Coordinates of C-alpha atoms and ligand atoms in Angstrom, one line a residue:
M1 CA 9.4 -140.9 -77.6
N2 CA 11.3 -137.6 -79.6
R3 CA 11.9 -135.2 -77.1
L4 CA 8.6 -133.5 -77.1
V5 CA 8.8 -129.5 -76.1
V6 CA 5.5 -127.6 -75.3
V7 CA 4.9 -123.8 -75.8
S8 CA 1.5 -122.4 -73.7
N9 CA 1.1 -117.8 -73.8
R10 CA 1.0 -119.9 -69.2
V11 CA 3.4 -122.1 -67.9
P12 CA 3.4 -123.4 -64.8
L13 CA 6.9 -122.6 -63.7
P14 CA 7.6 -124.7 -59.8
E15 CA 8.7 -122.3 -58.5
K16 CA 5.4 -120.6 -58.5
G17 CA 4.0 -123.3 -57.0
A18 CA 1.2 -125.1 -58.5
Q19 CA -1.3 -123.7 -60.9
A20 CA -4.7 -124.1 -62.2
G21 CA -6.1 -124.0 -65.5
G22 CA -7.4 -126.1 -67.7
L23 CA -4.4 -126.0 -69.8
A24 CA -1.5 -126.9 -66.8
T25 CA -3.7 -129.5 -65.7
A26 CA -4.1 -131.3 -68.8
L27 CA 0.2 -131.1 -69.7
E28 CA 2.0 -131.4 -66.9
P29 CA 2.0 -134.8 -66.1
L30 CA 3.5 -136.0 -69.3
L31 CA 6.1 -133.4 -69.0
R32 CA 6.6 -134.5 -65.6
R33 CA 7.0 -138.2 -67.0
E34 CA 8.3 -137.8 -70.0
G35 CA 10.0 -135.0 -69.4
G36 CA 11.7 -132.5 -72.4
L37 CA 11.3 -128.4 -72.9
W38 CA 8.6 -126.6 -71.5
F39 CA 8.6 -123.4 -73.0
G40 CA 6.8 -120.1 -72.7
W41 CA 6.2 -116.8 -70.9
S42 CA 7.8 -116.6 -67.2
G43 CA 4.9 -114.8 -66.1
A44 CA 7.3 -111.3 -65.8
I45 CA 7.7 -107.7 -67.2
N46 CA 10.6 -106.4 -67.8
E47 CA 11.2 -102.7 -69.5
E48 CA 14.0 -104.3 -71.0
A49 CA 11.7 -107.7 -71.8
R50 CA 13.1 -107.9 -75.5
D51 CA 17.3 -108.0 -74.4
S52 CA 16.8 -110.2 -71.3
A53 CA 18.3 -114.0 -71.3
L54 CA 16.2 -117.5 -72.1
H55 CA 16.2 -118.4 -68.2
L56 CA 16.0 -121.7 -67.8
T57 CA 15.1 -123.9 -65.0
Q58 CA 15.6 -127.5 -64.6
A59 CA 13.3 -130.3 -62.7
G60 CA 14.2 -133.5 -63.1
R61 CA 14.2 -134.0 -67.3
L62 CA 12.3 -131.2 -68.1
T63 CA 13.2 -128.0 -68.4
Y64 CA 11.4 -124.8 -68.3
A65 CA 12.4 -121.9 -71.1
T66 CA 10.5 -118.7 -70.2
I67 CA 10.7 -115.3 -71.9
D68 CA 9.5 -112.1 -70.2
L69 CA 7.0 -109.7 -72.1
S70 CA 7.7 -105.7 -71.9
P71 CA 4.6 -104.1 -70.3
A72 CA 4.0 -103.4 -74.4
E73 CA 3.6 -106.2 -74.9
H74 CA 2.0 -107.6 -72.4
Q75 CA -1.5 -105.2 -73.1
G76 CA -1.0 -105.3 -76.8
F77 CA -0.8 -109.2 -77.0
Y78 CA -1.8 -110.4 -74.1
A79 CA -4.6 -108.6 -71.9
N80 CA -5.9 -106.8 -75.4
F81 CA -5.6 -109.2 -78.3
A82 CA -5.2 -112.7 -77.1
N83 CA -7.8 -111.6 -74.4
G84 CA -9.9 -108.2 -75.4
V85 CA -10.1 -110.4 -79.5
L86 CA -10.0 -113.6 -79.9
W87 CA -10.8 -115.1 -75.9
P88 CA -14.1 -113.5 -76.8
L89 CA -14.5 -114.2 -81.0
L90 CA -14.0 -117.9 -80.1
H91 CA -16.6 -117.7 -76.9
S92 CA -19.2 -116.8 -78.9
L93 CA -19.6 -113.0 -76.9
P94 CA -18.2 -110.9 -80.1
E95 CA -20.0 -108.1 -78.2
L96 CA -16.8 -108.4 -75.8
M97 CA -14.1 -107.9 -78.5
R98 CA -12.3 -104.9 -79.0
F99 CA -9.8 -104.6 -82.2
D100 CA -7.7 -102.1 -82.9
R101 CA -4.9 -102.9 -85.4
A102 CA -1.6 -102.5 -83.5
D103 CA -2.8 -104.6 -81.2
A104 CA -2.5 -107.2 -84.1
E105 CA 0.5 -105.8 -84.8
T106 CA 1.5 -107.0 -81.9
Y107 CA 0.5 -109.9 -80.9
L108 CA 2.6 -111.2 -83.9
A109 CA 5.6 -109.8 -83.1
T110 CA 4.9 -110.8 -79.4
N111 CA 4.6 -114.3 -81.3
A112 CA 7.0 -113.4 -83.0
R113 CA 9.4 -113.4 -80.6
F114 CA 8.9 -116.6 -79.7
A115 CA 9.3 -118.9 -82.3
D116 CA 13.3 -116.2 -82.6
A117 CA 13.6 -117.4 -79.1
L118 CA 12.3 -121.0 -79.4
L119 CA 14.4 -121.2 -82.3
G120 CA 18.4 -121.8 -81.0
Q121 CA 16.2 -124.4 -78.2
V122 CA 15.2 -126.5 -81.1
R123 CA 16.5 -130.4 -82.0
R124 CA 16.4 -131.4 -85.8
D125 CA 14.5 -134.9 -83.8
D126 CA 12.4 -132.8 -81.2
L127 CA 8.0 -133.3 -82.1
I128 CA 6.6 -129.5 -81.3
W129 CA 3.5 -129.0 -79.7
V130 CA 2.1 -125.9 -79.8
H131 CA -0.8 -124.8 -77.5
D132 CA -3.3 -122.0 -77.1
Y133 CA -5.4 -118.8 -78.6
H134 CA -1.8 -117.0 -78.1
L135 CA 0.2 -118.4 -80.3
L136 CA -1.7 -119.3 -83.2
P137 CA 0.3 -118.0 -85.7
L138 CA 3.8 -119.8 -84.2
P139 CA 3.8 -123.4 -86.7
G140 CA 4.1 -120.4 -89.5
L141 CA 6.6 -118.2 -87.9
L142 CA 8.8 -121.3 -87.5
R143 CA 7.6 -123.0 -90.2
A144 CA 9.3 -119.6 -92.6
R145 CA 11.8 -119.9 -89.9
G146 CA 13.5 -123.1 -91.5
V147 CA 11.9 -125.5 -88.3
R148 CA 11.1 -128.6 -90.1
N149 CA 10.0 -130.5 -86.9
P150 CA 6.2 -132.4 -86.9
I151 CA 3.8 -129.0 -85.9
G152 CA 1.3 -130.2 -83.9
F153 CA -1.5 -127.9 -82.1
F154 CA -3.5 -127.5 -79.6
L155 CA -7.4 -126.1 -79.2
H156 CA -8.1 -126.3 -75.5
I157 CA -10.8 -122.9 -76.5
P158 CA -14.1 -123.7 -78.2
F159 CA -13.4 -122.7 -82.2
P160 CA -16.4 -120.9 -82.9
G161 CA -18.7 -120.1 -86.9
A162 CA -16.6 -118.9 -89.4
D163 CA -18.8 -115.4 -89.7
L164 CA -17.5 -115.3 -85.7
L165 CA -14.4 -116.2 -86.8
A166 CA -13.8 -113.5 -90.4
L167 CA -15.2 -110.6 -87.4
A168 CA -10.7 -110.4 -86.6
P169 CA -10.1 -108.4 -89.4
P170 CA -6.2 -111.3 -88.9
A171 CA -8.7 -113.6 -88.9
A172 CA -7.5 -115.4 -92.2
A173 CA -3.7 -114.6 -91.8
L174 CA -3.3 -116.6 -88.4
L175 CA -5.9 -119.6 -90.1
E176 CA -3.5 -119.9 -92.7
A177 CA -0.4 -119.8 -90.2
L178 CA -1.4 -121.9 -88.3
L179 CA -2.3 -124.6 -90.9
E180 CA 1.5 -124.3 -91.1
A181 CA 0.6 -127.4 -88.4
D182 CA 0.6 -131.5 -89.1
L183 CA -1.6 -131.8 -86.8
I184 CA -4.6 -129.3 -85.1
G185 CA -6.2 -131.4 -81.9
F186 CA -9.7 -129.3 -81.0
Q187 CA -11.9 -130.3 -77.6
T188 CA -15.1 -131.7 -79.6
D189 CA -16.1 -132.8 -82.6
G190 CA -17.9 -129.2 -82.9
D191 CA -15.4 -127.0 -83.1
L192 CA -13.2 -129.5 -85.4
A193 CA -15.8 -129.1 -87.7
N194 CA -16.3 -125.3 -87.8
F195 CA -13.2 -125.0 -87.9
V196 CA -13.0 -126.5 -90.9
T197 CA -15.1 -124.5 -93.1
A198 CA -13.0 -121.9 -92.0
A199 CA -10.7 -123.2 -93.4
E200 CA -12.5 -124.3 -96.6
T201 CA -13.7 -120.3 -96.3
M202 CA -11.6 -118.2 -95.5
A203 CA -8.1 -119.5 -95.8
G204 CA -7.9 -121.4 -99.2
A205 CA -8.1 -125.5 -97.7
R206 CA -9.5 -128.1 -99.1
R207 CA -11.8 -130.7 -97.3
R208 CA -10.0 -133.8 -98.2
G209 CA -11.5 -136.4 -96.0
P210 CA -13.5 -135.2 -93.0
D211 CA -10.5 -134.8 -90.5
R212 CA -7.8 -133.7 -93.8
L213 CA -7.4 -130.9 -95.5
E214 CA -5.0 -129.9 -97.8
V215 CA -4.1 -126.1 -98.4
A216 CA -1.5 -125.2 -100.6
G217 CA 0.3 -129.3 -101.0
R218 CA 0.2 -129.8 -97.7
E219 CA -1.4 -132.0 -96.1
V220 CA -3.0 -131.0 -92.7
Q221 CA -5.1 -133.0 -90.3
L222 CA -7.6 -132.7 -87.9
G223 CA -8.3 -134.9 -84.9
V224 CA -10.4 -134.4 -81.5
F225 CA -9.2 -135.0 -78.7
P226 CA -10.7 -134.2 -75.3
A227 CA -8.6 -133.1 -71.7
E228 CA -9.5 -135.3 -69.3
I229 CA -8.4 -135.7 -65.7
D230 CA -7.7 -138.6 -63.3
A231 CA -10.3 -139.0 -62.0
P232 CA -9.3 -142.1 -59.2
A233 CA -6.4 -139.9 -57.8
F234 CA -8.7 -136.5 -57.8
C235 CA -11.6 -139.5 -56.0
A236 CA -9.1 -140.2 -53.7
T237 CA -8.7 -136.5 -52.5
A238 CA -11.7 -134.9 -52.0
A239 CA -12.0 -138.2 -50.4
R240 CA -9.2 -137.2 -47.8
A241 CA -10.0 -133.4 -47.6
A242 CA -13.6 -134.1 -47.3
A243 CA -12.3 -135.5 -43.6
A244 CA -9.8 -132.4 -43.9
P245 CA -10.5 -128.8 -41.9
N246 CA -11.0 -126.4 -44.3
A247 CA -14.8 -128.7 -45.5
T248 CA -15.1 -129.7 -42.6
R249 CA -14.8 -126.4 -41.1
L250 CA -17.3 -125.6 -44.0
R251 CA -19.8 -128.0 -42.9
Q252 CA -20.2 -126.9 -39.7
S253 CA -20.4 -123.7 -41.6
L254 CA -23.6 -125.1 -43.3
A255 CA -25.5 -126.1 -40.0
G256 CA -27.3 -129.4 -42.3
Q257 CA -28.4 -126.9 -45.8
S258 CA -27.6 -128.7 -49.2
L259 CA -24.3 -126.6 -50.7
I260 CA -24.4 -125.1 -54.3
L261 CA -20.7 -124.9 -55.1
G262 CA -19.3 -123.1 -58.6
V263 CA -15.7 -123.1 -58.8
D264 CA -14.7 -120.2 -62.2
R265 CA -12.1 -118.3 -62.5
L266 CA -14.1 -114.8 -63.1
D267 CA -14.2 -114.4 -66.4
P268 CA -17.3 -113.3 -68.5
T269 CA -17.5 -117.1 -70.0
K270 CA -18.5 -118.1 -67.6
G271 CA -22.1 -117.5 -67.0
L272 CA -21.9 -116.0 -63.1
V273 CA -24.4 -113.3 -63.6
Q274 CA -26.4 -114.9 -65.5
R275 CA -25.5 -118.5 -62.9
L276 CA -26.6 -115.4 -59.5
N277 CA -29.6 -114.7 -61.8
G278 CA -31.2 -118.5 -61.7
Y279 CA -30.3 -119.4 -57.7
R280 CA -32.3 -115.4 -57.1
R281 CA -35.1 -116.9 -59.4
L282 CA -34.5 -121.1 -57.4
L283 CA -35.5 -118.6 -54.2
E284 CA -38.2 -117.1 -54.9
R285 CA -39.8 -119.5 -56.7
H286 CA -39.5 -121.9 -54.3
P287 CA -39.4 -119.8 -51.1
G288 CA -39.1 -123.5 -48.8
L289 CA -35.7 -123.1 -49.2
R290 CA -34.4 -120.6 -48.4
R291 CA -32.6 -120.2 -45.4
R292 CA -32.7 -124.7 -46.7
V293 CA -29.1 -123.4 -48.8
A294 CA -26.0 -121.8 -49.8
F295 CA -24.7 -121.7 -52.8
L296 CA -20.8 -120.6 -52.3
Q297 CA -19.3 -119.3 -55.3
I298 CA -15.4 -119.6 -55.6
A299 CA -14.5 -117.3 -58.1
P300 CA -10.4 -116.0 -58.5
V301 CA -9.9 -112.8 -60.1
S302 CA -8.2 -113.1 -63.2
R303 CA -7.2 -111.3 -66.4
E304 CA -7.8 -108.0 -64.2
D305 CA -6.2 -106.0 -66.9
V306 CA -8.4 -106.4 -69.6
A307 CA -11.8 -104.0 -69.9
S308 CA -14.7 -106.4 -69.0
Y309 CA -12.9 -107.8 -66.5
K310 CA -13.3 -104.9 -64.7
T311 CA -16.4 -104.7 -65.6
L312 CA -17.7 -107.8 -64.5
R313 CA -16.2 -107.6 -61.4
I314 CA -18.5 -104.9 -60.7
E315 CA -21.4 -106.2 -61.6
I316 CA -20.8 -109.6 -60.5
N317 CA -20.4 -107.8 -57.2
R318 CA -23.0 -105.7 -57.2
A319 CA -25.9 -108.6 -58.7
A320 CA -23.7 -110.7 -54.5
G321 CA -24.5 -108.0 -52.4
Q322 CA -28.3 -106.6 -53.6
L323 CA -29.2 -111.3 -53.3
N324 CA -27.3 -111.6 -50.1
S325 CA -29.9 -108.3 -48.4
E326 CA -32.5 -109.2 -50.2
F327 CA -33.1 -112.5 -49.3
G328 CA -30.4 -113.3 -45.4
D329 CA -31.1 -113.3 -42.2
P330 CA -28.7 -112.0 -40.0
D331 CA -28.1 -116.2 -39.5
W332 CA -28.8 -117.2 -42.8
T333 CA -26.2 -115.6 -46.0
P334 CA -27.5 -117.3 -50.3
L335 CA -24.1 -116.3 -51.0
R336 CA -20.8 -116.3 -50.0
L337 CA -19.0 -114.9 -53.2
I338 CA -14.7 -115.9 -53.4
A339 CA -12.3 -113.8 -55.0
K340 CA -9.9 -116.1 -54.2
G341 CA -8.6 -118.7 -55.6
A342 CA -8.4 -122.2 -52.6
P343 CA -5.2 -124.8 -52.6
R344 CA -6.8 -127.6 -55.0
D345 CA -7.7 -130.3 -52.1
S346 CA -9.2 -128.0 -50.8
V347 CA -11.5 -127.4 -53.9
A348 CA -12.1 -131.5 -54.6
G349 CA -12.5 -131.8 -50.3
Y350 CA -15.8 -129.1 -50.9
M351 CA -16.8 -130.4 -53.7
R352 CA -17.7 -133.9 -51.9
S353 CA -19.6 -132.1 -49.3
A354 CA -21.1 -131.0 -51.7
R355 CA -25.1 -132.0 -52.7
V356 CA -25.3 -129.9 -56.7
G357 CA -22.4 -128.8 -58.6
L358 CA -22.9 -125.6 -60.9
V359 CA -21.3 -125.2 -63.7
T360 CA -22.7 -123.1 -66.3
P361 CA -20.1 -120.7 -68.2
L362 CA -22.2 -119.7 -71.7
R363 CA -19.6 -121.3 -73.1
D364 CA -16.3 -123.9 -73.0
G365 CA -13.7 -126.0 -74.5
M366 CA -14.2 -128.3 -72.5
N367 CA -13.8 -127.3 -68.2
L368 CA -11.9 -130.1 -65.5
V369 CA -13.8 -128.5 -62.9
A370 CA -17.2 -131.3 -64.3
K371 CA -15.6 -133.8 -64.7
E372 CA -13.4 -132.7 -61.0
Y373 CA -16.6 -132.3 -59.6
V374 CA -18.0 -135.5 -60.9
A375 CA -14.7 -137.7 -60.1
A376 CA -14.8 -135.8 -56.2
Q377 CA -18.8 -137.4 -55.1
A378 CA -18.6 -140.4 -52.7
P379 CA -20.2 -142.9 -54.8
E380 CA -22.7 -144.3 -52.2
D381 CA -24.1 -141.8 -51.8
P382 CA -23.0 -138.6 -54.6
G383 CA -23.8 -135.3 -55.4
V384 CA -25.9 -133.7 -59.2
L385 CA -23.8 -132.3 -62.1
V386 CA -25.5 -129.2 -62.8
L387 CA -23.8 -128.7 -66.0
S388 CA -24.5 -126.0 -69.0
R389 CA -24.6 -127.5 -72.2
F390 CA -22.6 -125.7 -73.9
A391 CA -19.7 -127.0 -72.3
G392 CA -17.6 -129.0 -74.2
A393 CA -17.7 -131.1 -70.9
A394 CA -21.5 -131.7 -72.1
R395 CA -20.9 -134.4 -74.5
Q396 CA -18.7 -137.1 -72.2
L397 CA -21.1 -136.1 -68.9
D398 CA -24.9 -135.8 -70.9
A399 CA -25.8 -137.5 -67.9
A400 CA -25.9 -133.4 -65.6
L401 CA -28.8 -131.8 -65.7
L402 CA -27.5 -129.8 -68.7
V403 CA -28.8 -126.6 -69.0
N404 CA -29.0 -123.1 -71.1
P405 CA -27.2 -121.1 -69.2
N406 CA -28.7 -118.0 -70.5
D407 CA -32.1 -119.4 -69.0
P408 CA -32.2 -118.5 -65.3
D409 CA -35.4 -120.1 -65.3
A410 CA -34.5 -123.7 -66.9
I411 CA -30.9 -123.3 -64.0
A412 CA -33.8 -122.7 -61.7
E413 CA -35.6 -125.7 -62.4
A414 CA -33.0 -127.4 -62.4
L415 CA -30.8 -126.7 -59.0
N416 CA -34.7 -127.2 -58.2
R417 CA -34.5 -130.8 -58.8
A418 CA -30.8 -131.4 -57.9
L419 CA -31.5 -130.0 -54.7
H420 CA -35.3 -133.2 -54.2
M421 CA -33.5 -135.7 -56.4
E422 CA -33.7 -139.5 -54.8
R423 CA -30.2 -140.8 -53.9
R424 CA -30.9 -144.2 -56.6
E425 CA -31.5 -141.1 -59.8
R426 CA -27.9 -139.9 -58.5
Q427 CA -26.3 -142.3 -58.5
T428 CA -27.3 -143.9 -61.0
R429 CA -27.4 -140.6 -63.0
W430 CA -23.2 -140.2 -60.9
Q431 CA -22.8 -144.0 -62.1
A432 CA -23.2 -142.9 -66.4
M433 CA -20.1 -139.8 -66.1
W434 CA -18.0 -141.4 -64.4
D435 CA -17.7 -144.4 -66.5
A436 CA -17.5 -142.3 -68.9
I437 CA -14.0 -140.6 -66.8
A438 CA -12.9 -142.2 -65.5
D439 CA -10.6 -145.0 -67.5
R440 CA -9.1 -141.5 -69.0
S441 CA -6.5 -139.2 -67.8
P442 CA -4.1 -136.7 -68.8
L443 CA -0.7 -139.4 -69.7
E444 CA -4.1 -140.9 -71.9
W445 CA -5.3 -137.9 -74.1
G446 CA -0.9 -136.8 -74.8
F447 CA 0.0 -139.9 -76.0
D448 CA -3.3 -139.6 -77.9
F449 CA -2.5 -136.8 -79.6
L450 CA 1.9 -137.5 -79.9
R451 CA 0.4 -140.4 -82.0
A452 CA -1.7 -138.6 -84.1
L453 CA 0.9 -136.2 -84.3
Q454 CA 3.2 -138.8 -85.1
R455 CA 0.9 -140.3 -87.9
A456 CA 0.1 -136.1 -89.2
A457 CA 4.3 -135.7 -90.4
T458 CA 5.0 -138.9 -91.7
A459 CA 2.1 -138.3 -93.9
S460 CA 2.3 -134.9 -94.5
A461 CA 5.8 -135.7 -95.7
A462 CA 4.8 -138.7 -97.6
T463 CA 2.5 -135.6 -99.3
R464 CA 4.8 -133.0 -99.7
L465 CA 7.1 -135.8 -102.3
E466 CA 4.6 -137.1 -104.2
L467 CA 3.3 -133.0 -104.7
V468 CA 5.8 -131.5 -104.8
G469 CA 9.1 -133.2 -105.2
A470 CA 10.3 -132.1 -101.7
A471 CA 12.4 -134.5 -99.4
P472 CA 10.0 -135.5 -96.8
R473 CA 10.9 -133.0 -93.7
S474 CA 10.2 -135.1 -90.9
P475 CA 13.5 -136.8 -89.1
Q476 CA 13.6 -140.0 -87.6
L477 CA 10.0 -140.6 -85.5
R478 CA 10.9 -142.8 -82.6
P479 CA 6.9 -144.3 -81.7
V480 CA 5.5 -142.6 -78.8
A481 CA 4.4 -144.9 -75.8
F482 CA 1.3 -145.5 -74.6
A483 CA 1.6 -146.0 -70.2
A484 CA -1.0 -147.2 -68.9
A485 CA -2.6 -143.7 -65.8
S486 CA -1.9 -146.0 -63.3
S487 CA 1.8 -145.0 -64.1
A488 CA 1.5 -141.2 -63.7
I489 CA 4.3 -139.9 -61.3
N490 CA 1.8 -137.9 -58.6
Ligands
LIG1 O1 -7.3 -122.5 -72.4 C1 -7.8 -121.9 -71.4 C2 -6.4 -121.2 -70.5 O2 -5.7 -121.2 -70.8 C3 -6.5 -122.2 -69.8 O3 -5.1 -123.2 -69.9 C4 -6.6 -121.5 -68.2 O4 -7.8 -121.7 -67.1 C5 -7.0 -119.9 -68.1 O5 -6.9 -119.8 -69.7 C6 -5.6 -119.0 -67.4 O6 -5.5 -118.0 -68.3 P1 -4.8 -117.0 -68.8 O7 -3.4 -117.5 -68.1 O8 -5.0 -116.3 -68.2 O9 -4.9 -116.9 -66.8

């Protein structure tokens, strides 16, 4: 395979230890197996960032190349525009958007700095794969610098209706720059359909097929690539971890109560306040369940520089305190809210110990926690997944109890049903969900995308040749070799 260059804002540098998060979980197996270059932000904020050199770290055949951000870049690019404008809009939560033109300019300038720093690293035959909403204009910025390599882009989060996206003043310009990629991938067909409408109405694209656009004489391929986990490996981890001290202590502390478990970054899109309200309704409507259940919500604090995240933290602490003081007893705490993350292995063990996995984002690109909860279950006595119908994962995991996350009564009803569900129904539902995820893997996801990128780059070069008589921009492409999930490194 041609060398792979992955570009993402967050880079899970080896010296920082294992890092959770959908993007890292999806990409790490591929890069560790194939090698290549992973380029992005070092995680450091540094006054001299603009003048500081690229940091290079070698791990086997994988090179990490990272740059620092200046305090102004971190605030304007990452906190204010990426996470204060794009994140809420793309999750269809426009009321959380805080737009300032200066932040949009910093976002663009920081993307340009990414492009400049990357330029010196790109070789003629590289496949370039850009990730997520932090880097929407990067394909256009790279093309403007003469990069002719195949460029793919994958959006890990949802793509909203065009009318919502249009609320961000620079939306059309961002789309135009993004459309310089050869392939743009999404989590679901709904996201892809929304993108087609936005590209047509805001960026002058023309539909040339269900997943093909023409823009200024070029073809842009679109595709749906649902992010996956390695379910058999996660299952094995969960079985081991369930017997390890952390999960054992948790079960002992439950003293026979059924565990409801939520695991999410503390983020406004995750529907945590609504989820707590759903649990409150459960305890109100079904007093018999009091003292017989416990809800553990692991919610590591995240993006503390963004105003809406600070507000959420206050709101969730208040709601949790009220719930516990109202319903708790001296020897029973209905809700355990934990603001720090837990190691992935421990979480797997907790998942296997939980009768209910409660995953109710208001909207989510995929939500790999939902897949992990399914993978963690013991087949002979599985728990029940209660899942938001607005998570991308609901497309594959439709045997979960699907709920509207905005409706606390619906959450309460689903919880009650899950807590009383007979083993046979639990097994039938779990089997259907396991079958939907068990033979997929992050490696297969990555290779699917890269094969599609090679095809797209070839088609795009041919169209360009045909339409404008230009030389094909794709250099020599070697076929992407597919490796079965079982050969993945650990
Ligand atoms: O795609 C969304 C995402 O990038 C996930 O990969 C990850 O869980 C999260 O956001 C990380 O956010 P941040 O880099 O802001 O901490």
